[in-house]
Amino acid sequence: MILIKLGGSVITDKSQYKKFNREQTSRLCQEIAASGKGTMIVHGAGSFGHVVAKQYALQSGLQDFRQIPAVARVQHDTRELSLLVTEELMKVGIPAVSVPPGSCFVMDNGRLVVKDDEALKGLTHIGVMPVMFGDVVADRSKGFSICSGDQAMEVLARKFRPKTIVFVSDVDGLFTADPKKDPDAKLIEHVDKSMLNSIDSELSVADVTGGIRGKIEEMLQMCGDSGECVLLNGTVPGRLESFLKGEDVVCTRVKV
Ligand code: IPE
């Protein structure tokens, strides 16, 4: 199985509150179906999550009861996005069901606590694809926390041991500098543990909080549960499909 995260930057327009990119999502779902590969999809929240989360500082947990309506709003909006994504998956013949991470798990100090996976395994057992996403989730110590799609990916990787983990965003992969600002930025095609210390921790990449170093550390950790983690650009038509079919594409491959 291949575990795929469709980042918020490819399924939404991140600059506009609740702007779904139906055309691109539909194309990516068609590419996934056309590859003929067994997959599991996670998606980001994009502008259905980040805009309100930022406005009410939801990443800090419960500080002020004025945040509560925003918690409900984000959960409402991310569910709306998730239904739009599962609709596109169903159109291409993939029986997908949206599963909010907070319906199965809680968090503790910003980390997902996973005790029971029976509901998730039950769905996959009958051939239904559970689709998790970035959301706000109840947190034992902080009241609530933001659960990113990446954190959901980590849990699913541990539980389902995918062969490959793919992060689909709007950049070709990891770069030596921000490719949107620096014309000399070079794509890093292969990353492994030995390179970690030479990577500038200040560099950041679209769709990622915590900078490149944090992202690589997370991915190296996930590699323990699969063969490799890959970052690729989903805005280029056909790239995801080619990768899934085993062809050589522009991307960053992370291996332990
Ligand atoms: C963010 O999830 C969740 C919320 C802001 C509620 P992600 O971090 O996975 O979303 P994207 O991919 O950056 O949009």
PDB file of C-alpha atoms and ligand atoms in Angstrom, residues 5-12 14 42-51 53-54 58 74-75 78 81 133-136 145-151 168 206-209, ligand 1:
ATOM      1  CA  LYS A   5      -0.892  13.051   1.722  1.00  0.00           C
ATOM      2  CA  LEU A   6      -2.572  15.573  -0.552  1.00  0.00           C
ATOM      3  CA  GLY A   7      -1.289  18.816   0.944  1.00  0.00           C
ATOM      4  CA  GLY A   8      -3.551  21.784   1.519  1.00  0.00           C
ATOM      5  CA  SER A   9      -1.567  23.702  -1.117  1.00  0.00           C
ATOM      6  CA  VAL A  10      -2.756  21.381  -3.888  1.00  0.00           C
ATOM      7  CA  ILE A  11      -6.387  20.809  -2.901  1.00  0.00           C
ATOM      8  CA  THR A  12      -7.145  24.400  -1.857  1.00  0.00           C
ATOM      9  CA  LYS A  14      -4.261  28.702   0.617  1.00  0.00           C
ATOM     10  CA  VAL A  42      -4.719  11.770   3.990  1.00  0.00           C
ATOM     11  CA  HIS A  43      -5.284  15.423   3.206  1.00  0.00           C
ATOM     12  CA  GLY A  44      -4.279  18.768   4.633  1.00  0.00           C
ATOM     13  CA  ALA A  45      -6.656  21.494   5.740  1.00  0.00           C
ATOM     14  CA  GLY A  46      -5.405  24.284   3.486  1.00  0.00           C
ATOM     15  CA  SER A  47      -7.522  27.402   3.638  1.00  0.00           C
ATOM     16  CA  PHE A  48     -10.350  25.425   5.300  1.00  0.00           C
ATOM     17  CA  GLY A  49      -8.187  25.188   8.440  1.00  0.00           C
ATOM     18  CA  HIS A  50      -5.198  27.490   8.515  1.00  0.00           C
ATOM     19  CA  VAL A  51      -6.989  30.825   8.087  1.00  0.00           C
ATOM     20  CA  ALA A  53      -6.671  28.552  13.157  1.00  0.00           C
ATOM     21  CA  LYS A  54      -4.198  31.405  12.733  1.00  0.00           C
ATOM     22  CA  LEU A  58      -5.479  27.627  17.882  1.00  0.00           C
ATOM     23  CA  VAL A  74     -12.471  24.789  11.907  1.00  0.00           C
ATOM     24  CA  GLN A  75     -13.864  21.320  12.625  1.00  0.00           C
ATOM     25  CA  THR A  78     -12.324  20.729   7.523  1.00  0.00           C
ATOM     26  CA  LEU A  81     -13.337  19.974   2.694  1.00  0.00           C
ATOM     27  CA  PHE A 133      -7.091  14.985   7.531  1.00  0.00           C
ATOM     28  CA  GLY A 134      -5.582  17.925   9.379  1.00  0.00           C
ATOM     29  CA  ASP A 135      -8.026  19.107  12.029  1.00  0.00           C
ATOM     30  CA  VAL A 136      -8.496  20.371  15.585  1.00  0.00           C
ATOM     31  CA  SER A 145      -4.579  20.895  19.636  1.00  0.00           C
ATOM     32  CA  ILE A 146      -4.042  21.102  15.945  1.00  0.00           C
ATOM     33  CA  CYS A 147      -3.496  17.682  14.465  1.00  0.00           C
ATOM     34  CA  SER A 148      -1.751  18.118  11.123  1.00  0.00           C
ATOM     35  CA  GLY A 149      -2.305  15.734   8.267  1.00  0.00           C
ATOM     36  CA  ASP A 150       1.380  14.811   8.733  1.00  0.00           C
ATOM     37  CA  GLN A 151       0.696  13.620  12.278  1.00  0.00           C
ATOM     38  CA  VAL A 168       2.091  15.839  -2.503  1.00  0.00           C
ATOM     39  CA  ALA A 206       5.780  25.406   1.537  1.00  0.00           C
ATOM     40  CA  ASP A 207       3.211  23.396   3.453  1.00  0.00           C
ATOM     41  CA  VAL A 208       5.533  22.646   6.297  1.00  0.00           C
ATOM     42  CA  THR A 209       5.754  24.112   9.744  1.00  0.00           C
TER      43      THR A 209
HETATM   44  C1  IPE B   1      -3.526  21.642   9.346  1.00  0.00           C
HETATM   45  O1  IPE B   1      -3.264  20.450   8.707  1.00  0.00           O
HETATM   46  C2  IPE B   1      -4.723  21.508  10.259  1.00  0.00           C
HETATM   47  C3  IPE B   1      -5.360  22.788  10.656  1.00  0.00           C
HETATM   48  C4  IPE B   1      -4.879  23.959  10.432  1.00  0.00           C
HETATM   49  C5  IPE B   1      -6.608  22.683  11.364  1.00  0.00           C
HETATM   50  P1  IPE B   1      -2.052  20.348   7.670  1.00  0.00           P
HETATM   51  O2  IPE B   1      -0.868  21.055   8.231  1.00  0.00           O
HETATM   52  O3  IPE B   1      -1.860  18.908   7.342  1.00  0.00           O
HETATM   53  O4  IPE B   1      -2.621  21.119   6.411  1.00  0.00           O
HETATM   54  P2  IPE B   1      -1.844  21.682   5.136  1.00  0.00           P
HETATM   55  O5  IPE B   1      -1.440  20.536   4.289  1.00  0.00           O
HETATM   56  O6  IPE B   1      -0.643  22.458   5.644  1.00  0.00           O
HETATM   57  O7  IPE B   1      -2.848  22.583   4.496  1.00  0.00           O
END
